Short mmCIF file of C-alpha atoms in Angstrom, two decimals:
data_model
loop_
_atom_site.label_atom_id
_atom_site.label_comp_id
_atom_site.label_asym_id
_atom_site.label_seq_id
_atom_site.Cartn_x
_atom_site.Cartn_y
_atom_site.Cartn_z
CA UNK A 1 68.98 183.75 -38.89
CA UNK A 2 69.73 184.03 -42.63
CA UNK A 3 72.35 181.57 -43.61
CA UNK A 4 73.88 182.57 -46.89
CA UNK A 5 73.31 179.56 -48.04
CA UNK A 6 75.16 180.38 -51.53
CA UNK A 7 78.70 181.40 -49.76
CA UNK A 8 78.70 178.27 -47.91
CA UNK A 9 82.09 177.11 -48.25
CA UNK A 10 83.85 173.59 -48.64
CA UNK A 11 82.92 170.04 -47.71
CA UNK A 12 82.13 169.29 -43.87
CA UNK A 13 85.06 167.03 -43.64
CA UNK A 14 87.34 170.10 -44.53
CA UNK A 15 85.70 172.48 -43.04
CA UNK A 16 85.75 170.96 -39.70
CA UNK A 17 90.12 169.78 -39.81
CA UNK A 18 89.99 174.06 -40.15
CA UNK A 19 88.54 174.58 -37.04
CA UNK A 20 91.19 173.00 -34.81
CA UNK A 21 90.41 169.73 -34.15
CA UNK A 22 93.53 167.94 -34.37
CA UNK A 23 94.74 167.37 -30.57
CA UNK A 24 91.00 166.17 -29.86
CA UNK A 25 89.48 164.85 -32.44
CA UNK A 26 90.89 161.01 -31.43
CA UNK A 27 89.99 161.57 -27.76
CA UNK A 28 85.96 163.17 -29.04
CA UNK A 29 85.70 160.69 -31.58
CA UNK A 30 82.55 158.28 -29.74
CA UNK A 31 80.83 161.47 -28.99
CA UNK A 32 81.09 164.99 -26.48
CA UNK A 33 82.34 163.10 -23.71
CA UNK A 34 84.07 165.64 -21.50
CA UNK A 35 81.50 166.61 -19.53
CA UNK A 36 79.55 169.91 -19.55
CA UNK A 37 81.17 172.79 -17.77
CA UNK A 38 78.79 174.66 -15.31
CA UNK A 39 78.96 177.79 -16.63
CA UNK A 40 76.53 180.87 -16.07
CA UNK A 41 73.12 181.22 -18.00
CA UNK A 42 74.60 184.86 -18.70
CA UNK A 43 77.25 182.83 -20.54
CA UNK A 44 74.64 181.14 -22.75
CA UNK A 45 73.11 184.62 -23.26
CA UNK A 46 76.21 185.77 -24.57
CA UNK A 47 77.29 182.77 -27.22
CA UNK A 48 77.32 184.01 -30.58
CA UNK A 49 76.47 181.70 -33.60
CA UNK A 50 78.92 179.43 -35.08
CA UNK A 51 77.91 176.75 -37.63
CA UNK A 52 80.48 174.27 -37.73
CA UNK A 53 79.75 172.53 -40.73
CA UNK A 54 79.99 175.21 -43.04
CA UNK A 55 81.01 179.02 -43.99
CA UNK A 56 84.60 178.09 -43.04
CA UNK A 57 84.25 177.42 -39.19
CA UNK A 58 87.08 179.56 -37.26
CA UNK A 59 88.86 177.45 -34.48
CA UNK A 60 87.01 177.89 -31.25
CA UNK A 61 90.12 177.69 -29.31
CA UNK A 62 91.68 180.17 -30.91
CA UNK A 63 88.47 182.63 -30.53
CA UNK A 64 88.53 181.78 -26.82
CA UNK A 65 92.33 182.09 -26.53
CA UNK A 66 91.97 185.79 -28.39
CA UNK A 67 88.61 187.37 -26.41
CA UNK A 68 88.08 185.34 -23.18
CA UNK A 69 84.50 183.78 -24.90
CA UNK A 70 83.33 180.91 -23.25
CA UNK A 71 79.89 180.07 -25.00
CA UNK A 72 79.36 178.65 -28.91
CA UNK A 73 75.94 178.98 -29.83
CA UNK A 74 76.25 176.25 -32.68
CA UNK A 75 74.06 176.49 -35.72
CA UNK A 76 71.43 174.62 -37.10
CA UNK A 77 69.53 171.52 -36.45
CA UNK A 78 66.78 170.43 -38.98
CA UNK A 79 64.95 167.56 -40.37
CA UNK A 80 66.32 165.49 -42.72
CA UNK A 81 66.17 167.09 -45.86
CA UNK A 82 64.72 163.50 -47.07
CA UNK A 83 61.42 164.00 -44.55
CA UNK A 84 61.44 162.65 -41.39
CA UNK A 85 60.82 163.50 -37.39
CA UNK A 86 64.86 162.58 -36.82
CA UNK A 87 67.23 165.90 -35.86
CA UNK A 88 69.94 166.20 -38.02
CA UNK A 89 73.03 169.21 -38.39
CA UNK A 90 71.79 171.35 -41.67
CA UNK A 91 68.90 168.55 -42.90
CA UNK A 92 72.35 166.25 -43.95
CA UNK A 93 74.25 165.10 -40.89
CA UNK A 94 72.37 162.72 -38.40
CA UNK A 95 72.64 163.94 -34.76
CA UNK A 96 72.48 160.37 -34.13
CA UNK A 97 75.89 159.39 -35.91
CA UNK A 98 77.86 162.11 -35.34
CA UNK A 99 81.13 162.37 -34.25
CA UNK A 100 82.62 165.55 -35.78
CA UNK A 101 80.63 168.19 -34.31
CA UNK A 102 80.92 166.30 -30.61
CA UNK A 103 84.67 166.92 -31.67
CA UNK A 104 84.03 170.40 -31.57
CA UNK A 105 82.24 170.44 -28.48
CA UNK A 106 84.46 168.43 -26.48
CA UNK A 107 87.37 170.48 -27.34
CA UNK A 108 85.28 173.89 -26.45
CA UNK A 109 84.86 171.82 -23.05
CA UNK A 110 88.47 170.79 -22.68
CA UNK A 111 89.14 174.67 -22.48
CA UNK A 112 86.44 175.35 -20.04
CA UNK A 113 83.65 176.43 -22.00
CA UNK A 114 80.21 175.07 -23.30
CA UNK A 115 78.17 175.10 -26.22
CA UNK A 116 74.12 175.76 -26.83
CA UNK A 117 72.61 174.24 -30.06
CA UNK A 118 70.67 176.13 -32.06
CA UNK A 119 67.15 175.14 -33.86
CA UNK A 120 65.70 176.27 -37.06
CA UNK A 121 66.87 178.98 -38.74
CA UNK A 122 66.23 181.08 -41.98
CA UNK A 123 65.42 178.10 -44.90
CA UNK A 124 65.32 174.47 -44.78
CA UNK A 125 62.92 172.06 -43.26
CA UNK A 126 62.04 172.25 -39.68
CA UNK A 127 61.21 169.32 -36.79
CA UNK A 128 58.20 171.07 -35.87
CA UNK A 129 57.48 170.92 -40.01
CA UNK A 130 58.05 167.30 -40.29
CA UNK A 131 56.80 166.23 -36.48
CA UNK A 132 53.52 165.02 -35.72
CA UNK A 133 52.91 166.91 -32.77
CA UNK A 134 54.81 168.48 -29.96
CA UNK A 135 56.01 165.54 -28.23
CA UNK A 136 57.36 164.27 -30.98
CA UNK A 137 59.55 167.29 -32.14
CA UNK A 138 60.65 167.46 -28.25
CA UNK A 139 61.30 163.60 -28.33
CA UNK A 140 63.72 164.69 -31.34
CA UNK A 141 65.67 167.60 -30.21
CA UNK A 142 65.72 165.45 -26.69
CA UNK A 143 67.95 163.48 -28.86
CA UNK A 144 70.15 166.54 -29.23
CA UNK A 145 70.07 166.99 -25.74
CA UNK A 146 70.93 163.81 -24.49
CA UNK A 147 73.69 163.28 -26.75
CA UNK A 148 75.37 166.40 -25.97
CA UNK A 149 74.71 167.19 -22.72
CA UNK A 150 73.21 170.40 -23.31
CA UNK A 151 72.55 173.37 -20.78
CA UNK A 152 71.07 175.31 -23.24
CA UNK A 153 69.07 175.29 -26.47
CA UNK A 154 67.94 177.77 -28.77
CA UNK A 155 64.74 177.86 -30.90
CA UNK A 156 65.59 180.12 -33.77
CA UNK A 157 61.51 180.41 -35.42
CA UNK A 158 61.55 182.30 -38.70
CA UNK A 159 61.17 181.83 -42.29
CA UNK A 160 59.47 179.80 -43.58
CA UNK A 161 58.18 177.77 -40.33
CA UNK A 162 56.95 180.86 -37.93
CA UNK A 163 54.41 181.19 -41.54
CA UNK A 164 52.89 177.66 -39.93
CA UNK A 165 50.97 177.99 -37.20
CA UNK A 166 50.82 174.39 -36.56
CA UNK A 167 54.45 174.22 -37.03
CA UNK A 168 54.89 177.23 -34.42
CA UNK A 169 52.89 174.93 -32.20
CA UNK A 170 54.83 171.96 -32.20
CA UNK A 171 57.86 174.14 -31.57
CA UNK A 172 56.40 176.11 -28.64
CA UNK A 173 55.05 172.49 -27.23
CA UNK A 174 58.28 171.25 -27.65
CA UNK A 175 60.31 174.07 -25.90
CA UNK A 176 57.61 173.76 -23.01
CA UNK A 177 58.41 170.03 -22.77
CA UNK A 178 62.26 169.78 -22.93
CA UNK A 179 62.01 172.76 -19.92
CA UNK A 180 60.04 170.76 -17.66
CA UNK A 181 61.97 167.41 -18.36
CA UNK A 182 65.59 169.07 -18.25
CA UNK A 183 65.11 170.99 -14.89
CA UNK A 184 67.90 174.19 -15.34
CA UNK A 185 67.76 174.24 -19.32
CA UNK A 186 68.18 177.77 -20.47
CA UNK A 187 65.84 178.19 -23.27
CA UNK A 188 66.11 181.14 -25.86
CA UNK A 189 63.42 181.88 -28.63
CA UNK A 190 65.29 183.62 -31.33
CA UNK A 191 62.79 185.94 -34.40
CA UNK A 192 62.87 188.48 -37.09
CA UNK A 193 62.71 191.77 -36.26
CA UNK A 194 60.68 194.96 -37.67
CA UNK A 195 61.28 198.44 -36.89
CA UNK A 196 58.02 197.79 -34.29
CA UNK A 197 59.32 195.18 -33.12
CA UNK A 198 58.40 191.89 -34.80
CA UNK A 199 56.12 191.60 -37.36
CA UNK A 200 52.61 189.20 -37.50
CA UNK A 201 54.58 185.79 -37.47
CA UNK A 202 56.45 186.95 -34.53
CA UNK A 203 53.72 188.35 -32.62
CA UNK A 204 51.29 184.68 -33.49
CA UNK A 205 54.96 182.94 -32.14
CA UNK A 206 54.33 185.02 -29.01
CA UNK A 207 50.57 184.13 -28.45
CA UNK A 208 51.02 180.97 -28.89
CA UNK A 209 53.23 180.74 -26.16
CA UNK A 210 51.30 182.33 -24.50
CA UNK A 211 48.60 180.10 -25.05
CA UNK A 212 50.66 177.57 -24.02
CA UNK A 213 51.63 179.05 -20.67
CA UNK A 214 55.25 178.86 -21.88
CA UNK A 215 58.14 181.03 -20.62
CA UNK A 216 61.58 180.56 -22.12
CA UNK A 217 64.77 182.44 -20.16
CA UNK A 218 64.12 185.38 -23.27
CA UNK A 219 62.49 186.10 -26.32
CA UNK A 220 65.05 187.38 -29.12
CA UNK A 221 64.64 189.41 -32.05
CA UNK A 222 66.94 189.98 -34.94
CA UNK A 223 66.96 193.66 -36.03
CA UNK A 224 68.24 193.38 -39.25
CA UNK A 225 67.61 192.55 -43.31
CA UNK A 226 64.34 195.00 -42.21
CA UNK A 227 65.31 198.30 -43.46
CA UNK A 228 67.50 199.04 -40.38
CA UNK A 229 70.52 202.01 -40.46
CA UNK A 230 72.70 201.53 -38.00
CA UNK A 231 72.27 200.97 -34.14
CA UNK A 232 69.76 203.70 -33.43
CA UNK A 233 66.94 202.09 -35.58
CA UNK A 234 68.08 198.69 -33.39
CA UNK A 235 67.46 200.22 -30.02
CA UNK A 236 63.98 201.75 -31.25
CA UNK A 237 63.09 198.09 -32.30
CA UNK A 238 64.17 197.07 -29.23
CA UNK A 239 62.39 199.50 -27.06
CA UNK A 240 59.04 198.82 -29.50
CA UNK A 241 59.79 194.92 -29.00
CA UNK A 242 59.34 195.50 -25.46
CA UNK A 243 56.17 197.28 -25.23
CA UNK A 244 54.92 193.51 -27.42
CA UNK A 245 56.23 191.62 -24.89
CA UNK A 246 54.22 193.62 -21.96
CA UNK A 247 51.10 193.39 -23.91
CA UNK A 248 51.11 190.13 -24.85
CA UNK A 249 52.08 188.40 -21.37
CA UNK A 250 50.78 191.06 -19.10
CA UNK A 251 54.62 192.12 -17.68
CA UNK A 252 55.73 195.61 -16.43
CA UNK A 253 59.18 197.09 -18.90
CA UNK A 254 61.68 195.46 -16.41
CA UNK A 255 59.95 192.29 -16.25
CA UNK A 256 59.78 192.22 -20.08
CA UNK A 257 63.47 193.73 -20.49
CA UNK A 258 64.37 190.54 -17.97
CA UNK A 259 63.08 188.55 -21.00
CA UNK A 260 64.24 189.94 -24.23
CA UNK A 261 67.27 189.31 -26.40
CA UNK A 262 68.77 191.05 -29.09
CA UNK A 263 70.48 189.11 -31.89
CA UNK A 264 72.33 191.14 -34.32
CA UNK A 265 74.55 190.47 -37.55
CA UNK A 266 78.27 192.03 -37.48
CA UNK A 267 79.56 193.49 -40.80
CA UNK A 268 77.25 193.62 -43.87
CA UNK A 269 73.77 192.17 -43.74
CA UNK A 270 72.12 189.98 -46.57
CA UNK A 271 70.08 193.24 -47.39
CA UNK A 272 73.11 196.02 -47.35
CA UNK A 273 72.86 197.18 -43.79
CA UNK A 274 76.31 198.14 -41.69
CA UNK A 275 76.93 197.38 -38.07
CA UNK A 276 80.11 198.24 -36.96
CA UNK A 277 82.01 197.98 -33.52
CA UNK A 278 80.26 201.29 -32.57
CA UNK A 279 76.90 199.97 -33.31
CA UNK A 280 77.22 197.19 -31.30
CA UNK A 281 78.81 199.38 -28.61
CA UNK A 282 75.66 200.91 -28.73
CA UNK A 283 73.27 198.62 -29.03
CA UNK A 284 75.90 196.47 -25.58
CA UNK A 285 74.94 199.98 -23.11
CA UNK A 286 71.43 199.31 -24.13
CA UNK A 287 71.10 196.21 -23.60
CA UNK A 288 72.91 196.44 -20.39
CA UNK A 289 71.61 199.37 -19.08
CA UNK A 290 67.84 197.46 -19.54
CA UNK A 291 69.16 194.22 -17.91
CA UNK A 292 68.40 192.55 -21.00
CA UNK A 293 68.68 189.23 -20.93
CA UNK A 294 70.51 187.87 -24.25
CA UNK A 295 73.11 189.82 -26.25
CA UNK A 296 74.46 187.55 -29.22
CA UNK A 297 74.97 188.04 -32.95
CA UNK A 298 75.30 186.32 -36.16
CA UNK A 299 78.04 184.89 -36.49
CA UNK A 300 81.67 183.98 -35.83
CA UNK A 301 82.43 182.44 -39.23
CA UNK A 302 81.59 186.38 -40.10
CA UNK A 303 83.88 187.91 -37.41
CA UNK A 304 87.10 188.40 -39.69
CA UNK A 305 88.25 191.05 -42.23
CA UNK A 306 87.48 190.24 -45.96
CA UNK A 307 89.99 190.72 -48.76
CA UNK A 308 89.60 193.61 -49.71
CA UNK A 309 87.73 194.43 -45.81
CA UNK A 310 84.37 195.74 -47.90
CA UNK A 311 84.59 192.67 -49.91
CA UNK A 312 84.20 194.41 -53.05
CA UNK A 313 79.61 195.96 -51.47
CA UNK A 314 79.56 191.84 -50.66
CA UNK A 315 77.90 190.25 -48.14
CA UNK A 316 80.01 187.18 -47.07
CA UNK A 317 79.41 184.05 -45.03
CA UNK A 318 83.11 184.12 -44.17
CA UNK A 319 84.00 187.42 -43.03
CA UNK A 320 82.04 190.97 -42.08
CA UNK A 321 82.82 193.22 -44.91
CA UNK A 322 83.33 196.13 -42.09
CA UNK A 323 87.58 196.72 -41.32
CA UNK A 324 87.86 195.01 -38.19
CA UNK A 325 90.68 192.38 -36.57
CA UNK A 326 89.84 189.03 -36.29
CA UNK A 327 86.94 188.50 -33.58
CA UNK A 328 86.63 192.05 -32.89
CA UNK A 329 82.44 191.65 -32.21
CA UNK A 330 83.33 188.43 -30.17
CA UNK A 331 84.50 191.03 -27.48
CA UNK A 332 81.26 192.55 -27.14
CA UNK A 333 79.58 189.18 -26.14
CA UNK A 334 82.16 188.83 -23.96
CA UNK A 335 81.48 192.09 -22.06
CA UNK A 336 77.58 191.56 -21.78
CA UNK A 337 78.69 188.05 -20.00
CA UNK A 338 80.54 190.73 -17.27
CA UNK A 339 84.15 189.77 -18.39
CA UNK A 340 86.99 191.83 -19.63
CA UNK A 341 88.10 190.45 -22.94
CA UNK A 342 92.46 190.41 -22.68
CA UNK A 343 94.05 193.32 -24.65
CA UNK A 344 97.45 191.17 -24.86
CA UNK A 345 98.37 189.39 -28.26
CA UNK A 346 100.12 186.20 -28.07
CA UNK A 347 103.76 186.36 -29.69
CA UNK A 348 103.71 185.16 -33.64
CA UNK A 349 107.46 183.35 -33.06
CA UNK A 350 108.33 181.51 -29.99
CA UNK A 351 109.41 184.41 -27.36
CA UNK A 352 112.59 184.43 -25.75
CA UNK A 353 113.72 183.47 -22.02
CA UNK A 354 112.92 186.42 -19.87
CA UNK A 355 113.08 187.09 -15.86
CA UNK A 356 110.20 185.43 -15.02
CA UNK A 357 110.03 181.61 -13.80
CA UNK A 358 109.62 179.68 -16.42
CA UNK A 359 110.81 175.94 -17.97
CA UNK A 360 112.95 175.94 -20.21
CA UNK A 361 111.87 176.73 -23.75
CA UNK A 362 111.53 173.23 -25.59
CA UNK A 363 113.84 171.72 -28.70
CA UNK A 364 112.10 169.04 -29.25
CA UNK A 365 108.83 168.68 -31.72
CA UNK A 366 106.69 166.47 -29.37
CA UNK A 367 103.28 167.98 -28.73
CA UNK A 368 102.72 169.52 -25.17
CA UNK A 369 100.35 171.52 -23.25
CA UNK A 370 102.54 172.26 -19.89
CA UNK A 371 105.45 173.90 -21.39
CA UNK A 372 105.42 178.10 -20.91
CA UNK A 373 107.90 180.53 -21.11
CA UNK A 374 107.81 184.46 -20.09
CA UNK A 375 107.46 187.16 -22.82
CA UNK A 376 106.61 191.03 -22.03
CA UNK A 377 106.45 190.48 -18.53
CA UNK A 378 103.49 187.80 -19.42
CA UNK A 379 103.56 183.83 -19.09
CA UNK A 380 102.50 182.40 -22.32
CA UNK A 381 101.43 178.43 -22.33
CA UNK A 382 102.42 176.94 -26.25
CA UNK A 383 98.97 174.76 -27.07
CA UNK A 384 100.98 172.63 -30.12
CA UNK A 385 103.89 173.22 -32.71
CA UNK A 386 105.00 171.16 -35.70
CA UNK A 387 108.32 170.97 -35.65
CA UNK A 388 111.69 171.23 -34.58
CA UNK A 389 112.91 174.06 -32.93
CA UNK A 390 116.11 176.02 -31.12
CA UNK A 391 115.26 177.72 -28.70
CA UNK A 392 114.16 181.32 -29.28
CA UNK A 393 114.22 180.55 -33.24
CA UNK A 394 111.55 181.05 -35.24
CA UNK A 395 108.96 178.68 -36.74
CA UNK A 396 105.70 177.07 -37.41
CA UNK A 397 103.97 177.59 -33.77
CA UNK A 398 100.04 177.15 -32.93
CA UNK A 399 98.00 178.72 -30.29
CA UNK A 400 99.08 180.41 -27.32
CA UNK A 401 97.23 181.49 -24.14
CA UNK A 402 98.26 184.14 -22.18
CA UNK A 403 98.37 182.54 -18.38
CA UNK A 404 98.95 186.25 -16.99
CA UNK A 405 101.01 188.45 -15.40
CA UNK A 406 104.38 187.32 -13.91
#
């Protein structure tokens, strides 16, 4: 997954206070300690990228407030950038130490929804780069795993580690390893695409699991930065991607379909490709219509108009360069995990009294969860303000969630 590693944004202090972490961030501090919610494996088929440490990280709250998404695929673990067999979050932040990114987590949790960690990624040093073998990388991301309480974990092989085929090994070992010692894990195995498919790497990745007599929950490719125009060149990759998968591991087309994935990238790519809503519409019926397993995309920091919305031919970390409302490709993960994303907008200014039941709409500036009030025939549930307020006046409010209907 290419990480645009030049439009990273901002220290990971201030990054993270942006991604609304203030009513949790006390209670998360020692670690992800609200427990994992069960959710569906189609949930962690459906969680789209977020790195949290950089590329200005949007407030997962907010995002799951908005489109109904319940799944965070976060982004990246990697050896220290100093050497080492140790997992850390982008080769800087030790796994072991960390406290902001459980903060994250736990407040995904507190809302009902879960997270999968993501591994590798386009650059930096990997585990199975800096590991001595395949127990030791899965001792490592076990690590990850233990101190998160992971369901789900995604190996994301590509550049320059799937060019290692001792590298490749340790990662395939590991992935085999942490599945038989974390009975339920869903496992994803994330590559580059090609217009056939995947390229040499991708298709050594494959044998080697093979090999191995490894079978994650699906085998991803990313068909984009490889010449691709649009969402018809996608589905042929897809289609061609397929046809691997059933030679390689013996597997009729719905047996294969049953393990493929298709991760995309909203907006702009790092190469000057454009995939809009349609293309991903497109690219959703196929993949449902296959029974695909995986649908996901990089990434949420991207899923937000620029300024001006083609960001001057850009590619950004930070937003698509495609017009678009805020989280607008969210929606289409949350439709391949079989849920209707909400179509009402919370109100901007505290909504008046209506004829709904309701308390009373609060005047004073202490920070609750409980208190709702009715507003176009809707209940709406205030997550925090920041100040005093008369009722039905205007002011500096925070998230809403729509609790439905009255």
């Amino acid at each position: 997954m290419k990480r645009l590693r030049a439009l990273l944004c901002g220290a990971a202090t201030a990054a993270l206070a942006t991604a609304g972490l203030g009513a949790f961030a006390a209670q998360q501090a020692s670690g992800a300690s609200t427990d994992a919610t069960a959710l569906s494996n189609r949930w962690y088929a459906a969680a789209p990228y977020l790195m949290p440490h950089d590329n200005n990280p949007p407030d997962a709250g907010a995002i799951m407030d908005a489109t109904g998404l319940k799944a965070f695929q976060l982004a990246f673990i990697l050896a220290p950038n100093g050497g080492g067999c140790s997992p850390t979050w982008d080769g800087t932040s030790p796994v072991s130490s960390d406290t902001a990114v459980a903060s994250v987590i736990g407040a995904i949790r507190a809302k009902g929804g879960d997270v999968s960690v993501s591994i590798g990624g386009y650059g930096g040093t990997k585990l199975g780069q800096t590991c001595s073998d395949a127990a030791s990388t899965a001792a490592a991301y076990q690590q990850v795993i233990t101190k998160y309480q992971l369901k789900a974990i995604d190996f994301d092989l590509e550049e320059p580690e799937y060019e290692n085929a001792t590298a490749i090994a340790h990662e395939i070992g590991a992935a085999k390893i942490l599945q038989q010692n974390n009975p339920g894990l869903y496992v994803s195995v994330t590559t580059a695409g090609t217009a056939d498919g995947t390229g040499w790497f991708g298709k050594q990745m494959l044998n080697e699991a093979k090999s191995q007599g490894f079978t994650p929950n699906n085998f991803s490719i990313m068909p984009f930065d490889g010449g691709f125009n649009g969402s018809a060149a996608q589905t042929s990759a897809l289609t061609n991607f397929n046809s691997i998968l059933q030679s390689t591991f013996g597997w009729d087309a719905a047996t294969a379909y049953a393990h493929e994935g298709f991760s995309g990238m909203n907006g702009r790519s790092d190469t000057g490709e454009y995939f809009s809503q349609a293309d991903f519409q497109t690219v959703l019926d196929y993949a449902t219509s296959h029974h695909m397993d995986r649908f996901t995309f990089w990434s949420l920091n991207r899923d937000r108009q620029c300024n001006p919305p083609d960001n001057n031919g850009q590619t950004s970390g930070t937003c698509s360069s495609v017009a678009q409302s805020d989280w607008d490709f969210a929606k289409y993960s949350v439709k391949f995990a079989g849920v209707t994303p909400p179509t009402t907008t919370p109100p901007t200014t505290p909504p008046p009294g209506g004829s709904c039941t309701a308390a009373a709409w609060s005047s004073s500036a202490v920070y609750t969860a409980d208190n709702t009030v009715s507003y176009g025939g809707h209940m709406w549930k205030a997550k925090w303000w920041t100040q005093n307020e008369t009722p039905g006046t205007t002011g500096e409010w925070g998230v809403w969630q729509d609790l439905g209907a009255c």
